[in-house]
mmCIF file of C-alpha atoms in Angstrom:
data_model
loop_
_atom_site.group_PDB
_atom_site.id
_atom_site.type_symbol
_atom_site.label_atom_id
_atom_site.label_comp_id
_atom_site.label_asym_id
_atom_site.label_seq_id
_atom_site.Cartn_x
_atom_site.Cartn_y
_atom_site.Cartn_z
ATOM 1 C CA ASP A 2 -16.280 32.808 84.282
ATOM 2 C CA GLN A 3 -18.372 32.057 87.431
ATOM 3 C CA GLN A 4 -20.244 28.834 86.761
ATOM 4 C CA VAL A 5 -21.932 29.018 90.169
ATOM 5 C CA LYS A 6 -23.264 32.373 91.423
ATOM 6 C CA GLN A 7 -24.393 33.479 95.039
ATOM 7 C CA ASN A 8 -25.484 37.098 94.337
ATOM 8 C CA SER A 9 -26.272 38.046 98.001
ATOM 9 C CA PRO A 10 -23.086 38.113 100.050
ATOM 10 C CA SER A 11 -25.133 38.598 103.322
ATOM 11 C CA LEU A 12 -28.655 37.822 104.690
ATOM 12 C CA SER A 13 -29.932 38.816 108.163
ATOM 13 C CA VAL A 14 -33.115 36.980 109.638
ATOM 14 C CA GLN A 15 -35.045 37.038 112.773
ATOM 15 C CA GLU A 16 -34.957 33.901 114.782
ATOM 16 C CA GLY A 17 -38.031 31.630 114.070
ATOM 17 C CA ARG A 18 -38.572 33.181 110.547
ATOM 18 C CA ILE A 19 -37.528 31.402 107.243
ATOM 19 C CA SER A 20 -34.240 32.001 105.786
ATOM 20 C CA ILE A 21 -33.905 31.701 101.945
ATOM 21 C CA LEU A 22 -30.512 31.538 100.388
ATOM 22 C CA ASN A 23 -30.231 31.691 96.499
ATOM 23 C CA CYS A 24 -27.911 30.144 93.742
ATOM 24 C CA ASP A 25 -27.553 30.527 90.070
ATOM 25 C CA TYR A 26 -25.710 28.424 87.867
ATOM 26 C CA THR A 27 -24.840 28.472 84.013
ATOM 27 C CA ASN A 28 -23.344 25.142 83.253
ATOM 28 C CA SER A 29 -26.128 22.743 82.001
ATOM 29 C CA MET A 30 -23.894 20.027 82.663
ATOM 30 C CA PHE A 31 -24.258 20.106 86.255
ATOM 31 C CA ASP A 32 -26.427 17.414 87.469
ATOM 32 C CA TYR A 33 -25.906 17.332 91.263
ATOM 33 C CA PHE A 34 -26.048 20.300 93.593
ATOM 34 C CA LEU A 35 -25.171 20.670 97.231
ATOM 35 C CA TRP A 36 -24.928 23.105 100.013
ATOM 36 C CA TYR A 37 -22.478 23.482 102.559
ATOM 37 C CA LYS A 38 -22.318 25.370 105.802
ATOM 38 C CA LYS A 39 -18.881 26.872 107.070
ATOM 39 C CA TYR A 40 -18.102 28.311 110.583
ATOM 40 C CA PRO A 41 -15.009 30.388 111.025
ATOM 41 C CA ALA A 42 -11.816 28.626 111.341
ATOM 42 C CA GLU A 43 -13.305 25.394 110.314
ATOM 43 C CA GLY A 44 -13.821 23.756 106.976
ATOM 44 C CA PRO A 45 -17.105 23.383 104.957
ATOM 45 C CA THR A 46 -19.363 20.836 106.187
ATOM 46 C CA PHE A 47 -21.952 19.114 104.001
ATOM 47 C CA LEU A 48 -25.683 20.191 104.837
ATOM 48 C CA ILE A 49 -28.081 18.862 102.036
ATOM 49 C CA SER A 50 -27.778 17.914 98.343
ATOM 50 C CA ILE A 51 -30.219 17.468 95.452
ATOM 51 C CA SER A 52 -30.010 15.416 92.101
ATOM 52 C CA SER A 53 -31.098 17.089 89.049
ATOM 53 C CA ILE A 54 -33.933 14.306 88.686
ATOM 54 C CA LYS A 55 -35.498 15.996 91.619
ATOM 55 C CA ASP A 56 -36.943 19.342 92.210
ATOM 56 C CA LYS A 57 -37.117 19.201 96.198
ATOM 57 C CA ASN A 58 -35.116 17.649 98.984
ATOM 58 C CA GLU A 59 -35.972 17.963 102.694
ATOM 59 C CA ASP A 60 -33.817 17.041 105.675
ATOM 60 C CA GLY A 61 -35.352 18.344 108.937
ATOM 61 C CA ARG A 62 -35.440 22.262 108.714
ATOM 62 C CA PHE A 63 -33.578 22.423 105.755
ATOM 63 C CA THR A 64 -35.072 22.103 102.173
ATOM 64 C CA VAL A 65 -33.368 22.616 98.871
ATOM 65 C CA PHE A 66 -35.304 23.449 95.659
ATOM 66 C CA LEU A 67 -34.205 23.036 92.169
ATOM 67 C CA ASN A 68 -35.488 24.893 89.062
ATOM 68 C CA LYS A 69 -33.574 23.369 86.164
ATOM 69 C CA SER A 70 -35.216 25.452 83.543
ATOM 70 C CA ALA A 71 -34.145 28.505 85.348
ATOM 71 C CA LYS A 72 -30.761 26.882 86.406
ATOM 72 C CA HIS A 73 -31.531 28.162 89.986
ATOM 73 C CA LEU A 74 -31.741 26.547 93.276
ATOM 74 C CA SER A 75 -32.547 27.652 96.822
ATOM 75 C CA LEU A 76 -32.100 26.688 100.289
ATOM 76 C CA HIS A 77 -34.938 26.974 102.839
ATOM 77 C CA ILE A 78 -34.200 27.023 106.540
ATOM 78 C CA VAL A 79 -37.395 26.841 108.717
ATOM 79 C CA PRO A 80 -37.409 27.853 111.574
ATOM 80 C CA SER A 81 -33.944 29.792 111.651
ATOM 81 C CA GLN A 82 -31.886 29.447 114.550
ATOM 82 C CA PRO A 83 -29.139 31.652 115.991
ATOM 83 C CA GLY A 84 -26.829 28.508 115.771
ATOM 84 C CA ASP A 85 -27.359 28.800 111.722
ATOM 85 C CA SER A 86 -25.343 31.763 111.625
ATOM 86 C CA ALA A 87 -22.525 30.846 109.192
ATOM 87 C CA VAL A 88 -21.514 31.230 105.771
ATOM 88 C CA TYR A 89 -23.509 28.924 103.218
ATOM 89 C CA PHE A 90 -21.856 27.731 99.925
ATOM 90 C CA CYS A 91 -23.710 26.369 96.921
ATOM 91 C CA ALA A 92 -22.003 23.835 94.968
ATOM 92 C CA ALA A 93 -22.328 21.857 91.738
ATOM 93 C CA SER A 94 -20.861 19.031 90.007
ATOM 94 C CA PHE A 95 -21.708 16.702 87.149
ATOM 95 C CA SER A 96 -21.633 12.889 86.453
ATOM 96 C CA GLY A 97 -18.116 11.475 85.973
ATOM 97 C CA SER A 98 -16.361 14.365 87.709
ATOM 98 C CA ALA A 99 -15.751 12.015 90.734
ATOM 99 C CA ARG A 100 -17.658 14.685 92.838
ATOM 100 C CA GLN A 101 -15.286 17.528 91.729
ATOM 101 C CA LEU A 102 -17.256 20.435 93.190
ATOM 102 C CA THR A 103 -17.610 24.079 91.632
ATOM 103 C CA PHE A 104 -18.355 26.512 94.638
ATOM 104 C CA GLY A 105 -20.413 29.922 94.761
ATOM 105 C CA SER A 106 -19.000 32.586 96.474
ATOM 106 C CA GLY A 107 -21.148 32.064 99.695
ATOM 107 C CA THR A 108 -23.808 34.005 101.766
ATOM 108 C CA GLN A 109 -23.083 34.940 105.064
ATOM 109 C CA LEU A 110 -26.336 34.232 107.195
ATOM 110 C CA THR A 111 -26.990 35.981 110.474
ATOM 111 C CA VAL A 112 -29.848 34.877 112.534
ATOM 112 C CA LEU A 113 -30.972 37.521 115.032
ATOM 113 C CA PRO A 114 -32.278 36.305 118.480
ATOM 114 C CA GLU B 15 -14.999 8.370 112.212
ATOM 115 C CA ALA B 16 -12.098 10.593 112.487
ATOM 116 C CA GLY B 17 -12.346 13.422 109.899
ATOM 117 C CA VAL B 18 -9.867 14.869 107.526
ATOM 118 C CA ALA B 19 -6.849 16.244 109.179
ATOM 119 C CA GLN B 20 -4.623 19.016 108.140
ATOM 120 C CA SER B 21 -1.508 20.731 109.453
ATOM 121 C CA PRO B 22 -0.242 23.206 110.054
ATOM 122 C CA ARG B 23 -3.561 25.315 110.903
ATOM 123 C CA TYR B 24 -1.761 28.729 110.296
ATOM 124 C CA LYS B 25 1.458 29.661 108.414
ATOM 125 C CA ILE B 26 3.207 33.009 107.783
ATOM 126 C CA ILE B 27 5.966 33.309 105.056
ATOM 127 C CA GLU B 28 7.611 35.966 103.135
ATOM 128 C CA LYS B 29 7.215 36.099 99.266
ATOM 129 C CA ARG B 30 9.765 33.958 97.396
ATOM 130 C CA GLN B 31 9.908 31.469 100.484
ATOM 131 C CA SER B 32 8.442 27.762 99.977
ATOM 132 C CA VAL B 33 5.872 26.149 102.230
ATOM 133 C CA ALA B 34 4.363 22.741 102.618
ATOM 134 C CA PHE B 35 0.993 21.536 103.841
ATOM 135 C CA TRP B 36 -0.084 17.997 104.944
ATOM 136 C CA CYS B 37 -3.198 16.102 104.774
ATOM 137 C CA ASN B 38 -4.617 12.849 106.137
ATOM 138 C CA PRO B 39 -7.940 12.044 104.556
ATOM 139 C CA ILE B 40 -10.717 9.890 106.267
ATOM 140 C CA SER B 41 -9.704 6.260 106.297
ATOM 141 C CA GLY B 42 -10.720 4.443 103.221
ATOM 142 C CA HIS B 43 -11.369 7.537 101.249
ATOM 143 C CA ALA B 44 -9.944 6.896 97.692
ATOM 144 C CA THR B 45 -10.428 10.405 96.556
ATOM 145 C CA LEU B 46 -8.385 13.231 97.759
ATOM 146 C CA TYR B 47 -8.795 17.117 96.749
ATOM 147 C CA TRP B 48 -6.902 20.166 97.397
ATOM 148 C CA TYR B 49 -8.936 23.486 97.229
ATOM 149 C CA GLN B 50 -7.803 26.982 97.596
ATOM 150 C CA GLN B 51 -10.015 29.530 99.256
ATOM 151 C CA ILE B 52 -9.249 33.138 98.669
ATOM 152 C CA LEU B 53 -11.040 35.777 101.162
ATOM 153 C CA GLY B 54 -14.436 36.534 99.842
ATOM 154 C CA GLN B 55 -14.630 33.786 97.298
ATOM 155 C CA GLY B 56 -15.622 30.098 97.230
ATOM 156 C CA PRO B 57 -13.255 27.164 97.326
ATOM 157 C CA LYS B 58 -11.400 26.554 94.003
ATOM 158 C CA LEU B 59 -10.152 22.818 93.048
ATOM 159 C CA LEU B 60 -6.382 22.833 92.639
ATOM 160 C CA ILE B 61 -5.830 19.149 92.329
ATOM 161 C CA GLN B 62 -7.824 15.959 92.601
ATOM 162 C CA PHE B 63 -6.164 12.435 93.321
ATOM 163 C CA GLN B 64 -7.891 9.056 92.942
ATOM 164 C CA ASN B 65 -5.518 6.670 95.341
ATOM 165 C CA ASN B 66 -2.295 7.844 94.148
ATOM 166 C CA GLY B 67 -2.885 8.977 90.999
ATOM 167 C CA VAL B 68 -3.748 12.454 89.583
ATOM 168 C CA VAL B 69 -7.296 12.910 88.194
ATOM 169 C CA ASP B 70 -7.358 16.534 87.537
ATOM 170 C CA ASP B 71 -4.343 19.195 87.955
ATOM 171 C CA SER B 72 -5.797 21.662 85.335
ATOM 172 C CA GLN B 73 -6.039 24.574 87.876
ATOM 173 C CA LEU B 74 -2.823 23.818 89.600
ATOM 174 C CA PRO B 75 -0.258 26.561 88.904
ATOM 175 C CA LYS B 76 2.507 24.151 88.021
ATOM 176 C CA ASP B 77 5.359 26.577 87.927
ATOM 177 C CA ARG B 78 5.085 27.015 91.783
ATOM 178 C CA PHE B 79 2.585 24.458 92.912
ATOM 179 C CA SER B 80 3.346 20.661 93.382
ATOM 180 C CA ALA B 81 1.358 18.014 95.297
ATOM 181 C CA GLU B 82 1.731 14.423 95.711
ATOM 182 C CA ARG B 83 -0.230 11.517 97.524
ATOM 183 C CA LEU B 84 1.996 9.095 99.251
ATOM 184 C CA LYS B 85 0.990 5.426 98.988
ATOM 185 C CA GLY B 86 -2.672 6.618 98.396
ATOM 186 C CA VAL B 87 -3.235 7.775 101.617
ATOM 187 C CA ASP B 88 -1.432 10.995 102.998
ATOM 188 C CA SER B 89 -1.086 14.087 100.740
ATOM 189 C CA THR B 90 1.362 17.099 100.756
ATOM 190 C CA LEU B 91 0.774 20.260 98.840
ATOM 191 C CA LYS B 92 3.884 22.620 98.187
ATOM 192 C CA ILE B 93 4.307 26.132 96.986
ATOM 193 C CA GLN B 94 7.882 27.179 95.768
ATOM 194 C CA PRO B 95 8.287 30.225 95.638
ATOM 195 C CA ALA B 96 5.213 31.843 97.249
ATOM 196 C CA LYS B 97 3.749 35.026 95.844
ATOM 197 C CA LEU B 98 1.448 37.416 97.846
ATOM 198 C CA GLU B 99 -1.503 36.196 95.926
ATOM 199 C CA ASP B 100 -1.114 32.834 97.249
ATOM 200 C CA SER B 101 -2.422 34.095 100.713
ATOM 201 C CA ALA B 102 -5.523 32.006 101.082
ATOM 202 C CA VAL B 103 -7.006 29.034 102.983
ATOM 203 C CA TYR B 104 -5.994 25.692 101.533
ATOM 204 C CA LEU B 105 -8.750 23.170 102.111
ATOM 205 C CA CYS B 106 -8.107 19.318 101.929
ATOM 206 C CA ALA B 107 -11.214 17.263 101.236
ATOM 207 C CA SER B 108 -11.684 13.513 100.544
ATOM 208 C CA SER B 109 -14.397 11.113 99.517
ATOM 209 C CA LYS B 110 -15.153 7.510 99.055
ATOM 210 C CA GLY B 111 -14.683 7.866 95.203
ATOM 211 C CA GLY B 112 -16.214 6.432 92.258
ATOM 212 C CA GLY B 113 -18.687 9.513 92.199
ATOM 213 C CA SER B 114 -20.222 8.335 95.264
ATOM 214 C CA GLY B 115 -20.257 9.821 98.970
ATOM 215 C CA THR B 116 -20.189 12.951 100.521
ATOM 216 C CA VAL B 117 -17.116 15.041 100.044
ATOM 217 C CA SER B 118 -15.845 15.977 103.695
ATOM 218 C CA PHE B 119 -13.373 18.802 104.306
ATOM 219 C CA GLY B 120 -10.429 19.312 106.724
ATOM 220 C CA PRO B 121 -10.291 22.593 108.807
ATOM 221 C CA GLY B 122 -7.699 24.141 106.366
ATOM 222 C CA THR B 123 -4.574 26.015 106.533
ATOM 223 C CA ARG B 124 -4.549 29.564 106.473
ATOM 224 C CA LEU B 125 -1.466 30.828 104.501
ATOM 225 C CA THR B 126 -0.289 34.523 104.661
ATOM 226 C CA VAL B 127 2.284 35.673 102.487
ATOM 227 C CA THR B 128 4.057 38.815 103.277
#
């Protein structure tokens, strides 16, 4: 039973354009959501997070949107750069779990120069 | 700040052999996690420690997997005997604990079981 789903295994975007990565979750107990970026042969690195009390969080070129009623979140990257090419994982946790993360299966983003 | 360290980075063993992975978390991080990432999937939690005590090992196949956290710092994860389906990247991660702070991951150990 996948509690966090990323339905697009891959996404290609032209440099300078917007990248939108999507994530759906099923467990309504989740109240904290994160995006991690992973390069080959490296561990995932934290990118941005959002608490369920918010619907938007920005950090530079990265913005995460949360739609609790739809149990959906998305990561927007504007403008996309070739160095953003990586696998992006959506993850979720809930209060009291000591940051125990449940991950989606990832989306491979390729930014074309 | 030094990151999470793991060794070895790569390991190839035959099925039914045993293997051990080592992790050194970020200094001062009370919570340590071991995740298994099978190719094409997201990381899946195997075990979580708070200091040297186990918080959650419900996803750990205890008939073959074991883990310990020595003196609340370093940790080892062992598989004995290994199966073909254990081929994966084993990721160690740590956080400050108490539900706060970012979870930081190490580079992982890629295990191939033949």
